[in-house]
Amino acid sequence: MNKIQESEKYRLMVENSIVGAYIIEDGKFVYVNRRLEQLSGYTNSELLNMNPLTFVHEDDRAFVAENLQKKILGEECERDFCVKVVDTDGNVKYVHVDGIQVELDGRKVIAGTFIDITEKTIAVKKIEKLVNYDSLTGLYNRHYFNIHSEYLLKKAQRDQSRLAVLLFDIDNFKRINDSLGHKAGDIVLVQTGKLISDVLRDSDYFFRLGGDEFTVIINDFKSESEIKILTKRIQKALRSSIEVDELSFHISLSIGISLFPEHGTSMETLQKSADIAMYQSKKDGKNRFSFFAQDSGSSSKILELENDFYEGIERGELELYLQPQVDVATSRLVGAEALVRWNHPEKGVLTPNIFLPLAQDTGLLYKLDLIMIDKAYNLLKEYDTQGKLNFTISVNISNALFHHQRFFSIMQKFQKKYGHLCKYIMLELTEEILMVDNSHANKIMKSLKLIGYKMAIDDFGTGYSSFGNLKMMEINELKIDRSFIKDIGKNENDKAIVKAVIAMGHSLGLSVLAEGVEEKCQVEILKEMDCDTIQGFYFDKPMPAALFSKCWLD
Ligand code: C2E
Ligand code: MG
Ligand code: MG
């Protein structure tokens, strides 16, 4: 092979290579192979004499210019690197470029190759996204939290700087999810993520750890007051309403905050401390934030209580209390509400406000309700055999139980077991069941009515139910919430509302009960308004069944 044949061989190889090749002299291409034409969209003649920076993406232009300059001057620089380029159609592509300074016919030039790595880069980015981001909200996920929180902690230790871990929990999220469905729950999660994101700064890290649990790590702050201001801003942002299927919601957050190094030196402890602080916020009435307090023994007691609760149920420590419901016109007993109490072996009798949130969080609420229903039936049986049964027992049905897949068949089983006693049971449902035109809920209620159960809407007026839905549901009784009754003697608005609800209830053929009646004047006003039934401390507080029997049945 002669010299000409030899160089022709190399020319053909380079020309048809799947690897791109180029030579740059004086900042311009003096040779490009076909691959570069294909990648850039420019023709060979357009490329020759063109400055290569022309199609480098602006993000990488300064870096490439500096690198070329260093190569020409023979200074130390990276031989190969990855950059973004933009083709003639505006598509962004990723290339791995390599180049060295060589001598060509006595002139210094840069000769190199490149490979198109666009597909691979996009695939890697996609995988990174799947691994590190939450697919619903687009926020970082727990996997990324595990890795990155450790990195941030190490950095803070090294720099002797501080960290804050904020833990958020959406108040009553389970209720929203249970009553409106998972799709609505998802919308609430996405919107909450967005509203919080808008307030955060670029240096803050925001994660969704799962469910309705969100965490922010702040690694750039000077004092606690800065954290307080940020937290208040987040709470304020949440005040704007969230729209779900034409319903608008106001949600709130319970927030727990722990600080490094004061409240822990490992991520695990910091998370635990934030969790305890979050429980404190819930216990203090939700929609607030708390910093972890070392001496807050009461918070860790809540966690302790959570463990106790499982065993308490097993050990049969739940007790049914009864509170009388009295006919306004005749002052006779017409019903009693079954209210749960926990006879804690050390802490004494606990009221639901202390342990119902635990029952809900641990998924035991529906079980608690079933225990209460069984107890109520047993009492009815006892009163029946004693010939004292001429009133209903109302049992509270949580949304967790109402939306339980087997709710109807469970209630049917009770009905089969206890027969005619079924018609003495009034199921107290929450107003949220009326909040959406829920044909599923309606079907269940129809079936329950058909087999003999009565149904009431509890705490009426506290939700956003529509009267239209009320008409369609198979309800017997409306229980007006205590908050409207409280000031009925002083507040004209409350009085007007109660009057309207009673009139509306009657026009729909429902019986109306007023909750939380404590004073005689309230009884007088309600009597005047033609309210049917009264429940409240005015007549009696909830009491153990044996005492109830003595006071009200003998
Ligand atoms: P609720 O169903 O609206 O029950 C009425 C609550 O008001 C009871 O509180 C009762 O003690 C209280 N109350 C009654 N009359 C008066 C009054 O005149 N003044 C005042 N200030 N309060 C009065 P309790 O027993 O602490 O129960 C609180 C809530 O816990 C109940 O509200 C109900 O939502 C829930 N709950 C109670 N037992 C159960 C249960 O077995 N299952 C479920 N799912 N929830 C239950
Ligand atoms: Mg109730
Ligand atoms: Mg109530």
Coordinates of C-alpha atoms and ligand atoms in Angstrom, one line a residue:
M1 CA 0.0 0.0 0.0
N2 CA 1.5 3.3 -1.0
K3 CA 1.3 6.5 1.1
I4 CA -1.7 7.9 -0.8
Q5 CA -3.6 4.6 -0.4
E6 CA -2.7 4.6 3.2
S7 CA -4.0 8.1 4.0
E8 CA -7.2 7.3 1.9
K9 CA -7.8 4.3 4.2
Y10 CA -7.6 6.5 7.4
R11 CA -9.8 9.2 5.8
L12 CA -12.5 6.6 5.0
M13 CA -12.3 5.2 8.5
V14 CA -12.7 8.6 10.2
E15 CA -15.2 9.8 7.7
N16 CA -17.6 6.9 8.4
S17 CA -16.9 6.4 12.0
I18 CA -19.8 6.3 14.5
V19 CA -17.6 8.5 16.7
G20 CA -17.5 12.2 15.8
A21 CA -14.1 13.7 14.9
Y22 CA -12.9 17.3 14.5
I23 CA -9.9 19.5 14.2
I24 CA -9.9 23.1 15.5
E25 CA -7.4 25.7 14.5
D26 CA -7.5 29.4 15.6
G27 CA -10.8 28.8 17.4
K28 CA -12.5 27.4 14.2
F29 CA -13.3 24.0 12.8
V30 CA -10.9 23.1 10.0
Y31 CA -12.1 19.5 9.7
V32 CA -15.3 17.7 10.8
N33 CA -16.5 14.2 9.9
R34 CA -20.0 13.2 9.0
R35 CA -21.0 12.4 12.5
L36 CA -20.6 16.0 13.5
E37 CA -22.9 17.1 10.6
Q38 CA -25.5 14.6 11.8
L39 CA -25.3 15.7 15.4
S40 CA -25.4 19.5 14.8
G41 CA -27.7 19.6 11.8
Y42 CA -25.2 22.0 10.0
T43 CA -23.7 21.0 6.6
N44 CA -20.0 20.4 6.2
S45 CA -19.4 23.7 4.5
E46 CA -21.4 25.6 7.3
L47 CA -19.3 23.9 10.0
L48 CA -15.9 24.7 8.4
N49 CA -14.7 28.0 9.7
M50 CA -17.4 28.0 12.4
N51 CA -16.6 28.7 16.0
P52 CA -17.4 25.5 17.9
L53 CA -18.9 27.5 20.8
T54 CA -21.8 28.5 18.4
F55 CA -23.6 25.3 19.1
V56 CA -22.5 24.6 22.7
H57 CA -25.4 25.2 25.1
E58 CA -25.1 28.5 26.9
D59 CA -24.9 26.7 30.3
D60 CA -21.6 25.2 29.2
R61 CA -20.2 27.8 26.9
A62 CA -17.9 29.6 29.4
F63 CA -16.5 26.3 30.6
V64 CA -15.8 25.1 27.0
A65 CA -14.2 28.4 26.0
E66 CA -11.9 28.3 29.0
N67 CA -10.9 24.7 28.3
L68 CA -10.1 25.4 24.6
Q69 CA -8.0 28.4 25.6
K70 CA -6.0 26.3 28.1
K71 CA -5.5 23.6 25.6
I72 CA -4.1 26.1 23.0
L73 CA -1.8 27.6 25.7
G74 CA -0.8 24.1 26.7
E75 CA -2.0 24.7 30.3
E76 CA -3.3 21.9 32.5
C77 CA -7.0 21.2 31.8
E78 CA -9.5 18.4 31.5
R79 CA -8.8 16.2 28.5
D80 CA -12.4 15.0 28.2
F81 CA -15.7 16.2 29.6
C82 CA -19.5 16.1 29.0
V83 CA -21.4 19.1 27.7
K84 CA -24.7 20.1 26.3
V85 CA -25.0 21.2 22.7
V86 CA -28.0 22.6 20.7
D87 CA -28.7 21.4 17.1
T88 CA -30.1 23.5 14.3
D89 CA -33.7 22.4 15.3
G90 CA -33.1 23.6 18.9
N91 CA -32.8 20.1 20.4
V92 CA -30.5 19.9 23.4
K93 CA -28.1 16.9 23.2
Y94 CA -25.5 15.6 25.5
V95 CA -22.0 14.8 24.2
H96 CA -18.8 13.3 25.7
V97 CA -15.9 15.3 24.1
D98 CA -12.3 14.6 24.1
G99 CA -9.5 16.8 22.5
I100 CA -5.7 17.3 22.7
Q101 CA -3.3 19.7 21.2
V102 CA -1.3 18.3 18.4
E103 CA 1.0 19.6 15.6
L104 CA -0.3 19.4 12.0
D105 CA 2.1 20.6 9.3
G106 CA 4.0 22.6 11.9
R107 CA 0.8 24.4 13.1
K108 CA -0.7 23.9 16.6
V109 CA -4.3 22.5 16.4
I110 CA -6.7 20.7 18.7
A111 CA -7.8 17.3 17.4
G112 CA -10.4 15.3 19.1
T113 CA -13.5 13.0 19.1
F114 CA -16.9 13.0 20.7
I115 CA -19.7 10.5 21.4
D116 CA -23.4 11.3 21.5
I117 CA -24.6 10.3 25.0
T118 CA -28.1 11.9 24.8
E119 CA -30.1 8.7 25.2
K120 CA -28.0 7.4 28.0
T121 CA -28.0 10.7 29.9
I122 CA -31.8 11.0 29.6
A123 CA -32.2 7.4 30.8
V124 CA -29.9 8.0 33.8
K125 CA -31.8 11.2 34.6
K126 CA -35.1 9.3 34.4
I127 CA -33.8 6.6 36.8
E128 CA -32.5 9.2 39.2
K129 CA -35.9 10.8 39.2
L130 CA -37.6 7.5 39.9
V131 CA -35.2 6.7 42.7
N132 CA -35.0 10.0 44.4
Y133 CA -38.3 11.7 43.8
D134 CA -41.9 11.1 44.9
S135 CA -44.0 10.4 41.9
L136 CA -47.1 12.0 43.2
T137 CA -45.8 15.4 44.4
G138 CA -42.4 15.6 42.6
L139 CA -40.7 16.3 45.9
Y140 CA -37.7 14.4 47.1
N141 CA -38.7 11.0 48.6
R142 CA -37.7 9.0 51.7
H143 CA -34.8 7.3 49.8
Y144 CA -33.2 10.6 49.0
F145 CA -33.9 11.8 52.5
N146 CA -32.0 8.9 54.0
I147 CA -29.0 9.7 51.9
H148 CA -29.0 13.4 51.8
S149 CA -30.0 14.1 55.4
E150 CA -26.9 12.2 56.5
Y151 CA -24.8 14.3 54.1
L152 CA -26.3 17.6 55.4
L153 CA -25.7 16.4 59.0
K154 CA -22.0 15.6 58.3
K155 CA -21.6 18.9 56.6
A156 CA -23.1 20.7 59.6
Q157 CA -20.8 18.8 62.0
R158 CA -17.8 19.7 59.9
D159 CA -18.7 23.4 59.5
Q160 CA -19.9 23.6 63.1
S161 CA -23.2 25.0 61.7
R162 CA -26.8 24.3 62.8
L163 CA -29.6 22.3 61.2
A164 CA -33.4 22.4 61.7
V165 CA -35.7 19.5 61.0
L166 CA -39.3 20.4 60.5
L167 CA -41.9 17.6 60.5
F168 CA -45.4 18.4 59.1
D169 CA -48.5 16.4 59.4
I170 CA -51.8 17.4 57.7
D171 CA -54.5 17.7 60.4
N172 CA -57.4 15.4 59.9
F173 CA -55.9 14.0 56.6
K174 CA -57.2 10.6 57.3
R175 CA -60.7 12.0 57.6
I176 CA -60.4 13.7 54.2
N177 CA -59.0 10.6 52.6
D178 CA -61.6 8.3 54.2
S179 CA -64.6 10.5 53.4
L180 CA -63.7 11.9 50.0
G181 CA -61.6 9.1 48.6
H182 CA -57.9 8.6 47.7
K183 CA -58.1 10.8 44.6
A184 CA -59.2 13.8 46.7
G185 CA -56.5 12.9 49.2
D186 CA -53.9 12.9 46.4
I187 CA -55.0 16.4 45.3
V188 CA -54.7 17.6 48.9
L189 CA -51.1 16.2 49.1
V190 CA -50.0 17.7 45.8
Q191 CA -51.5 21.1 46.7
T192 CA -50.0 21.1 50.2
G193 CA -46.6 20.3 48.7
K194 CA -46.9 23.2 46.3
L195 CA -48.0 25.7 48.9
I196 CA -45.1 24.8 51.2
S197 CA -42.6 24.7 48.3
D198 CA -43.6 28.3 47.3
V199 CA -42.5 29.6 50.7
L200 CA -39.2 27.7 51.0
R201 CA -35.9 29.1 49.9
D202 CA -33.5 27.4 47.4
S203 CA -31.2 26.3 50.2
D204 CA -34.0 24.4 52.0
Y205 CA -34.6 20.7 51.3
F206 CA -38.2 19.5 51.1
F207 CA -39.1 15.8 51.3
R208 CA -42.3 13.8 51.3
L209 CA -41.6 10.8 53.5
G210 CA -44.8 9.0 52.8
G211 CA -48.5 9.4 53.5
D212 CA -49.2 12.9 54.7
E213 CA -45.8 13.2 56.3
F214 CA -43.6 16.0 54.9
T215 CA -40.2 17.1 56.2
V216 CA -38.0 20.1 55.6
I217 CA -34.3 20.4 56.5
I218 CA -33.0 23.9 56.9
N219 CA -29.3 24.2 56.9
D220 CA -28.9 27.9 56.6
F221 CA -30.2 30.0 59.4
K222 CA -28.9 32.2 62.2
S223 CA -31.5 32.0 65.0
E224 CA -34.6 30.2 66.1
S225 CA -36.7 33.2 65.3
E226 CA -35.8 32.8 61.6
I227 CA -37.2 29.3 61.8
K228 CA -40.3 30.6 63.5
I229 CA -40.9 33.2 60.8
L230 CA -40.5 30.6 58.1
T231 CA -42.9 28.2 59.9
K232 CA -45.5 31.0 60.3
R233 CA -45.2 31.8 56.6
I234 CA -45.9 28.2 55.8
Q235 CA -49.0 28.2 58.0
K236 CA -50.2 31.4 56.4
A237 CA -49.7 30.0 52.9
L238 CA -51.8 27.0 53.9
R239 CA -54.7 29.3 54.6
S240 CA -55.5 29.7 51.0
S241 CA -58.1 27.1 50.1
I242 CA -57.6 23.8 48.2
E243 CA -60.2 22.9 45.6
V244 CA -61.3 19.3 45.3
D245 CA -64.2 18.4 43.0
E246 CA -65.8 21.8 43.5
L247 CA -65.4 21.7 47.3
S248 CA -63.0 24.0 48.8
F249 CA -61.0 23.0 51.8
H250 CA -58.9 24.8 54.4
I251 CA -56.3 22.5 55.7
S252 CA -53.8 23.0 58.5
L253 CA -50.6 21.5 59.7
S254 CA -49.3 20.2 63.0
I255 CA -45.6 20.9 62.9
G256 CA -42.7 19.6 65.1
I257 CA -39.2 21.1 65.0
S258 CA -35.9 19.8 66.2
L259 CA -32.6 21.5 66.1
F260 CA -29.0 20.2 65.6
P261 CA -27.0 20.0 67.8
E262 CA -29.4 20.9 70.7
H263 CA -32.0 18.1 70.2
G264 CA -29.9 15.3 68.8
T265 CA -26.6 14.6 67.0
S266 CA -27.9 11.8 64.8
M267 CA -30.6 12.1 62.1
E268 CA -32.5 9.3 63.8
T269 CA -32.7 11.3 67.1
L270 CA -33.4 14.5 65.3
Q271 CA -36.3 12.9 63.5
K272 CA -37.6 11.3 66.7
S273 CA -37.4 14.7 68.5
A274 CA -39.3 16.4 65.7
D275 CA -41.9 13.7 65.9
I276 CA -42.4 14.2 69.6
A277 CA -42.7 17.9 69.1
M278 CA -45.3 17.3 66.3
Y279 CA -47.3 15.1 68.7
Q280 CA -47.2 18.0 71.2
S281 CA -48.7 20.3 68.5
K282 CA -51.5 17.8 67.8
K283 CA -52.2 17.4 71.5
D284 CA -52.3 21.2 72.0
G285 CA -55.1 21.4 69.5
K286 CA -53.4 21.0 66.0
N287 CA -52.7 23.8 63.5
R288 CA -49.6 24.9 65.4
F289 CA -45.9 24.3 65.7
S290 CA -43.7 23.2 68.6
F291 CA -40.0 23.0 69.2
F292 CA -38.8 19.8 70.8
A293 CA -38.6 20.4 74.6
Q294 CA -36.3 18.0 76.5
D295 CA -38.5 18.2 79.5
S296 CA -41.7 17.6 77.6
G297 CA -42.2 14.3 79.3
S298 CA -45.9 14.5 78.4
S299 CA -45.0 14.2 74.7
S300 CA -43.0 11.0 75.1
K301 CA -45.9 9.8 77.2
I302 CA -48.1 10.0 74.2
L303 CA -45.8 7.7 72.3
E304 CA -45.8 5.4 75.3
L305 CA -49.6 5.5 75.4
E306 CA -49.7 4.5 71.7
N307 CA -48.1 1.2 72.6
D308 CA -50.3 0.8 75.7
F309 CA -53.4 1.2 73.5
Y310 CA -52.9 -2.0 71.6
E311 CA -52.7 -4.0 74.8
G312 CA -55.5 -2.0 76.5
I313 CA -57.9 -3.1 73.8
E314 CA -56.7 -6.7 74.1
R315 CA -57.1 -6.5 77.9
G316 CA -60.6 -5.2 77.6
E317 CA -59.9 -1.9 79.2
L318 CA -62.5 0.0 77.0
E319 CA -65.7 0.8 78.8
L320 CA -69.0 2.1 77.5
Y321 CA -70.4 5.2 79.2
L322 CA -74.0 6.4 78.6
Q323 CA -75.3 9.9 78.4
P324 CA -79.1 10.4 78.4
Q325 CA -81.1 12.0 75.6
V326 CA -84.3 13.6 76.8
D327 CA -87.5 14.5 75.0
V328 CA -88.0 18.3 75.2
A329 CA -91.8 18.2 75.5
T330 CA -92.2 15.4 78.0
S331 CA -88.8 15.3 79.8
R332 CA -88.8 11.5 79.2
L333 CA -85.7 9.5 78.4
V334 CA -85.8 8.6 74.6
G335 CA -82.2 7.6 74.1
A336 CA -78.6 7.4 75.3
E337 CA -75.4 8.0 73.6
A338 CA -72.6 5.4 74.0
L339 CA -69.3 7.1 74.6
V340 CA -66.0 5.3 75.0
R341 CA -63.7 5.6 78.0
W342 CA -60.4 3.8 78.6
N343 CA -59.8 2.5 82.1
H344 CA -56.1 2.8 82.0
P345 CA -54.5 0.6 84.7
E346 CA -52.2 3.5 85.9
K347 CA -53.6 6.7 84.5
G348 CA -57.2 6.1 85.4
V349 CA -60.3 6.9 83.3
L350 CA -59.2 8.5 80.0
T351 CA -61.6 10.5 77.7
P352 CA -61.6 10.0 73.9
N353 CA -59.8 13.3 73.2
I354 CA -56.7 11.7 74.6
F355 CA -56.7 8.3 72.8
L356 CA -59.0 8.6 69.7
P357 CA -56.2 10.3 67.7
L358 CA -53.9 7.4 68.7
A359 CA -56.6 4.9 67.7
Q360 CA -56.9 6.7 64.4
D361 CA -53.1 6.9 63.8
T362 CA -52.6 3.2 64.6
G363 CA -55.6 2.1 62.5
L364 CA -57.4 0.7 65.5
L365 CA -60.4 3.1 65.4
Y366 CA -62.7 0.8 63.5
K367 CA -61.9 -2.0 65.9
L368 CA -62.8 0.3 68.9
D369 CA -66.1 1.1 67.2
L370 CA -66.9 -2.6 66.8
I371 CA -66.2 -3.2 70.5
M372 CA -68.5 -0.4 71.4
I373 CA -71.3 -1.7 69.1
D374 CA -71.0 -5.1 70.6
K375 CA -71.2 -3.7 74.1
A376 CA -74.2 -1.5 73.2
Y377 CA -76.0 -4.6 71.8
N378 CA -75.3 -6.5 75.0
L379 CA -76.7 -3.7 77.1
L380 CA -79.9 -3.6 75.0
K381 CA -80.2 -7.4 75.5
E382 CA -79.9 -6.9 79.3
Y383 CA -82.5 -4.0 79.3
D384 CA -84.8 -6.1 77.1
T385 CA -84.8 -9.0 79.4
Q386 CA -85.4 -6.7 82.4
G387 CA -88.3 -5.1 80.5
K388 CA -86.7 -1.7 80.5
L389 CA -86.1 -1.3 76.8
N390 CA -88.0 1.8 75.5
F391 CA -85.2 4.0 74.2
T392 CA -82.4 3.8 71.6
I393 CA -78.6 3.6 72.2
S394 CA -76.6 5.8 69.8
V395 CA -73.1 4.6 68.8
N396 CA -70.5 6.7 67.1
I397 CA -69.4 5.3 63.8
S398 CA -66.0 6.6 62.6
N399 CA -65.3 7.2 59.0
A400 CA -62.7 4.5 59.2
L401 CA -65.5 2.0 60.0
F402 CA -68.1 3.5 57.7
H403 CA -65.6 3.2 54.8
H404 CA -64.4 -0.2 55.8
Q405 CA -65.0 -2.7 52.9
R406 CA -67.0 -5.0 55.0
F407 CA -68.9 -2.4 57.0
F408 CA -72.4 -3.4 55.8
S409 CA -71.8 -7.2 56.2
I410 CA -70.4 -6.6 59.7
M411 CA -73.5 -4.6 60.7
Q412 CA -75.7 -7.3 59.1
K413 CA -73.9 -10.0 61.2
F414 CA -74.7 -8.0 64.4
Q415 CA -78.3 -7.7 63.3
K416 CA -78.6 -11.5 62.7
K417 CA -77.0 -12.2 66.0
Y418 CA -79.2 -9.8 68.1
G419 CA -82.4 -9.8 66.0
H420 CA -85.0 -7.2 66.8
L421 CA -82.7 -5.2 69.1
C422 CA -81.3 -3.7 65.9
K423 CA -84.1 -1.2 65.7
Y424 CA -82.9 0.2 69.1
I425 CA -79.5 1.1 67.7
M426 CA -78.9 4.6 66.2
L427 CA -75.7 4.9 64.2
E428 CA -74.1 8.4 64.6
L429 CA -72.4 9.2 61.3
T430 CA -70.1 12.2 60.7
E431 CA -71.2 15.1 58.5
E432 CA -68.4 14.4 56.1
I433 CA -70.4 11.5 54.7
L434 CA -72.8 14.1 53.3
M435 CA -70.1 16.3 51.9
V436 CA -70.0 14.7 48.6
D437 CA -72.7 13.2 46.5
N438 CA -71.6 9.8 47.4
S439 CA -73.7 7.2 45.8
H440 CA -71.7 4.4 47.6
A441 CA -72.4 5.9 51.0
N442 CA -76.1 6.3 50.1
K443 CA -76.3 2.7 49.0
I444 CA -74.9 1.5 52.3
M445 CA -77.2 3.7 54.3
K446 CA -80.2 2.5 52.3
S447 CA -79.2 -1.1 53.1
L448 CA -78.7 -0.4 56.8
K449 CA -82.1 1.2 57.0
L450 CA -83.6 -1.7 55.2
I451 CA -82.4 -4.2 57.9
G452 CA -83.6 -1.9 60.7
Y453 CA -80.9 0.5 61.8
K454 CA -81.6 4.1 62.6
M455 CA -79.1 6.8 61.6
A456 CA -78.1 10.3 62.9
I457 CA -75.8 12.9 61.6
D458 CA -73.5 13.9 64.5
D459 CA -72.0 17.4 65.2
F460 CA -74.2 18.8 62.4
G461 CA -73.1 22.3 61.3
T462 CA -69.4 21.8 61.7
G463 CA -68.7 20.4 58.2
Y464 CA -69.6 21.6 54.8
S465 CA -72.4 19.3 53.9
S466 CA -75.1 20.3 51.5
F467 CA -78.7 20.2 52.3
G468 CA -79.3 18.6 48.9
N469 CA -77.4 15.5 50.0
L470 CA -79.1 15.5 53.3
K471 CA -82.4 15.1 51.6
M472 CA -81.2 12.0 49.7
M473 CA -79.7 10.2 52.7
E474 CA -81.6 7.8 54.8
I475 CA -81.3 9.7 58.1
N476 CA -83.6 9.8 61.1
E477 CA -82.0 12.4 63.3
L478 CA -79.8 15.6 63.1
K479 CA -77.6 16.3 66.1
I480 CA -76.9 20.1 66.2
D481 CA -73.3 20.6 67.3
R482 CA -72.6 22.0 70.8
S483 CA -70.8 25.0 69.4
F484 CA -74.2 26.5 68.1
I485 CA -76.0 25.7 71.4
K486 CA -73.3 27.2 73.7
D487 CA -74.2 30.9 73.2
I488 CA -77.8 30.4 72.0
G489 CA -79.0 32.7 74.9
K490 CA -76.7 35.5 73.9
N491 CA -75.8 35.3 70.3
E492 CA -78.6 36.1 67.9
N493 CA -76.8 34.5 64.9
D494 CA -76.5 31.2 66.7
K495 CA -80.1 31.4 67.6
A496 CA -81.2 32.0 64.0
I497 CA -79.0 29.2 62.8
V498 CA -80.4 26.7 65.3
K499 CA -84.0 27.8 64.5
A500 CA -83.4 27.3 60.8
V501 CA -81.8 23.9 61.2
I502 CA -84.7 22.7 63.3
A503 CA -87.2 24.0 60.7
M504 CA -85.2 22.5 57.9
G505 CA -84.8 19.1 59.7
H506 CA -88.6 19.0 60.4
S507 CA -89.4 19.8 56.8
L508 CA -87.3 16.8 55.8
G509 CA -89.1 14.6 58.3
L510 CA -86.1 14.4 60.7
S511 CA -86.0 14.5 64.4
V512 CA -83.6 17.2 65.7
L513 CA -81.4 16.8 68.8
A514 CA -79.4 19.6 70.5
E515 CA -76.0 18.6 71.9
G516 CA -74.2 20.1 74.8
V517 CA -77.1 21.7 76.6
E518 CA -75.9 22.9 80.0
E519 CA -78.3 25.5 81.2
K520 CA -82.0 25.9 81.8
C521 CA -82.3 28.9 79.6
Q522 CA -81.0 26.9 76.7
V523 CA -83.7 24.3 77.3
E524 CA -86.3 27.0 77.3
I525 CA -85.2 28.5 74.0
L526 CA -84.9 25.1 72.4
K527 CA -88.4 24.1 73.6
E528 CA -89.7 27.3 72.1
M529 CA -88.0 26.4 68.8
D530 CA -89.7 23.1 68.8
C531 CA -86.5 21.1 69.1
D532 CA -87.2 17.4 69.7
T533 CA -84.5 16.0 72.0
I534 CA -81.8 17.4 74.3
Q535 CA -78.5 15.9 75.3
G536 CA -76.1 17.6 77.7
F537 CA -74.8 18.2 81.2
Y538 CA -78.0 19.9 82.1
F539 CA -79.6 16.5 82.4
D540 CA -76.5 14.3 83.1
K541 CA -72.9 13.7 82.2
P542 CA -71.9 10.4 80.5
M543 CA -71.7 7.7 83.2
P544 CA -70.9 4.0 83.5
A545 CA -73.8 1.8 82.3
A546 CA -74.6 0.4 85.8
L547 CA -75.0 4.0 87.2
F548 CA -77.1 5.0 84.2
S549 CA -79.4 2.1 84.8
K550 CA -79.8 3.1 88.4
C551 CA -80.3 6.8 87.8
W552 CA -82.4 6.6 84.6
L553 CA -84.1 3.2 84.4
D554 CA -85.1 2.3 87.9
Ligands
C2E1 P1 -69.8 13.4 70.2 O1 -70.2 12.1 69.6 O2 -70.3 14.6 69.7 O3 -70.2 13.2 71.8 C1 -70.6 14.2 72.6 C2 -69.5 14.7 73.4 O4 -69.9 15.9 74.1 C3 -69.0 13.8 74.5 O5 -67.7 13.9 74.8 C4 -69.8 14.3 75.7 O6 -69.2 14.0 77.0 C5 -69.7 15.8 75.5 N1 -70.8 16.5 76.1 C6 -72.1 16.1 76.3 N2 -72.8 17.0 76.9 C7 -72.0 18.1 77.1 C8 -72.2 19.4 77.7 O7 -73.3 19.7 78.1 N3 -71.2 20.2 77.7 C9 -69.9 19.8 77.2 N4 -68.9 20.7 77.3 N5 -69.7 18.6 76.7 C10 -70.8 17.7 76.6 P2 -66.7 12.7 74.9 O8 -67.3 11.6 75.5 O9 -65.4 13.2 75.4 O10 -66.5 12.3 73.3 C11 -65.9 13.2 72.4 C12 -66.0 12.7 71.0 O11 -65.3 11.5 70.9 C13 -67.5 12.3 70.6 O12 -68.2 13.5 70.3 C14 -67.2 11.4 69.5 O13 -67.0 12.2 68.3 C15 -66.0 10.7 69.9 N6 -66.3 9.4 70.5 C16 -66.7 9.0 71.7 N7 -66.9 7.7 71.8 C17 -66.7 7.2 70.6 C18 -66.7 5.9 70.0 O14 -67.0 4.9 70.6 N8 -66.4 5.8 68.7 C19 -66.0 6.8 67.9 N9 -65.7 6.6 66.7 N10 -66.0 8.1 68.4 C20 -66.3 8.3 69.7
MG2 MG -71.7 11.4 68.9
MG3 MG -71.6 15.2 68.7

